XYZ file of C-alpha atoms in Angstrom:
138
model
C 45.060 83.718 -70.090
C 47.927 81.632 -69.216
C 47.762 82.223 -65.653
C 43.820 81.506 -65.805
C 43.979 78.606 -67.317
C 46.727 76.920 -64.968
C 44.773 78.494 -62.224
C 41.868 76.594 -63.444
C 43.605 72.956 -64.046
C 45.090 73.732 -60.317
C 41.463 73.706 -58.907
C 40.437 71.225 -60.794
C 43.173 68.887 -59.549
C 42.559 69.900 -56.400
C 38.841 69.166 -56.685
C 39.635 65.813 -57.989
C 42.243 65.119 -54.997
C 39.822 65.971 -52.152
C 36.668 63.910 -54.283
C 39.486 60.798 -54.318
C 40.069 61.000 -50.657
C 36.748 61.116 -49.339
C 35.977 58.390 -46.697
C 33.429 55.971 -47.795
C 30.401 55.528 -46.422
C 29.853 51.779 -46.286
C 26.616 50.511 -45.732
C 26.559 48.381 -42.767
C 25.477 44.956 -43.456
C 22.361 43.594 -41.371
C 22.557 42.298 -37.923
C 21.430 38.357 -37.450
C 21.356 38.858 -33.779
C 23.678 35.803 -33.384
C 26.424 38.184 -32.270
C 26.659 37.753 -28.472
C 27.369 34.770 -26.104
C 25.553 31.473 -25.888
C 25.063 28.500 -23.657
C 23.598 25.145 -24.820
C 20.534 24.580 -22.863
C 18.732 21.693 -25.241
C 19.546 18.917 -27.418
C 16.971 17.259 -29.350
C 17.963 14.194 -31.595
C 15.841 10.849 -32.513
C 19.708 9.303 -31.790
C 20.479 8.299 -28.505
C 23.768 9.138 -27.790
C 23.861 7.461 -24.005
C 23.700 9.462 -20.745
C 27.313 11.313 -21.592
C 26.387 15.294 -20.330
C 27.183 18.405 -22.767
C 28.208 21.533 -21.767
C 28.993 23.937 -24.706
C 29.363 27.860 -24.314
C 29.931 29.501 -27.807
C 30.845 33.238 -28.593
C 30.072 34.879 -31.612
C 31.870 37.987 -32.319
C 31.488 39.545 -35.780
C 33.095 37.385 -38.394
C 35.157 35.207 -35.693
C 33.738 32.252 -32.697
C 35.060 31.205 -29.790
C 33.134 27.585 -28.627
C 34.335 25.851 -24.963
C 32.672 22.052 -24.854
C 32.967 19.675 -22.271
C 32.018 16.654 -22.617
C 31.425 13.946 -19.391
C 33.515 15.472 -17.232
C 36.684 17.180 -16.754
C 37.865 20.370 -18.788
C 36.645 22.139 -21.259
C 38.193 22.216 -25.375
C 38.467 25.071 -26.740
C 37.693 26.047 -30.419
C 37.728 29.025 -32.543
C 37.387 30.165 -35.790
C 34.645 32.014 -38.777
C 31.513 32.081 -39.038
C 28.726 34.031 -41.426
C 25.200 33.283 -41.751
C 22.969 34.520 -44.169
C 19.028 33.500 -45.244
C 18.145 31.764 -42.035
C 21.479 29.160 -42.670
C 24.683 29.292 -40.125
C 28.441 27.734 -41.006
C 32.152 28.290 -40.765
C 35.398 26.866 -40.289
C 37.611 26.310 -37.003
C 41.160 27.880 -37.198
C 42.469 24.393 -38.520
C 40.860 25.005 -41.330
C 37.563 22.210 -40.810
C 33.909 23.721 -42.101
C 31.086 23.127 -40.027
C 27.733 23.752 -40.893
C 25.421 24.616 -42.751
C 22.867 24.845 -39.644
C 19.749 26.236 -39.891
C 19.012 28.838 -37.520
C 16.148 30.359 -36.183
C 15.765 33.282 -33.229
C 13.246 33.714 -30.865
C 13.702 36.184 -27.846
C 16.506 35.128 -25.802
C 16.620 31.699 -27.431
C 18.553 29.994 -30.830
C 18.194 27.098 -32.321
C 20.387 25.377 -34.755
C 19.120 22.411 -36.714
C 20.930 20.255 -38.823
C 19.295 16.517 -39.761
C 17.287 15.410 -37.525
C 18.230 16.872 -34.114
C 17.996 20.706 -32.970
C 20.185 21.876 -30.766
C 18.822 25.271 -28.082
C 21.119 28.178 -26.852
C 20.314 30.682 -24.862
C 21.461 34.103 -24.286
C 24.021 34.780 -21.255
C 25.623 38.291 -20.720
C 29.101 36.258 -21.037
C 31.025 32.869 -20.432
C 31.529 32.215 -16.787
C 35.339 32.392 -15.258
C 34.932 29.011 -14.498
C 34.819 27.534 -17.964
C 37.282 29.724 -19.684
C 39.867 29.569 -16.981
C 38.865 25.233 -16.699
C 40.497 24.483 -20.521
C 43.159 22.159 -21.879
């Protein structure tokens, strides 16, 4: 009787151990469609900011981003950080801790519109950020 009881407890312990080591199967979060590379194609604002040319490229990874920005002539400035999006709202923070957003966003084919207040920035999806941008930074 003791041998059977010991065997039962050993089997029960093995079953519990096997169940507790089972790999979790998390439900993946729905994709927002933002992951990828984007190039600024237009800026629409009610206030005039002069004739300074602006060039912006963004690479959204799963939860991080790399942004290259150039104002006027010269080199690009590289920024990194993290982002999150839900219910049509996009926000994040730069690596230094400064927050940005929230922006309302919408996707239409290969076009991304980011809106905040009276300004709407439109980005087009691209395959990759050009090497002429990534190698021309401060």
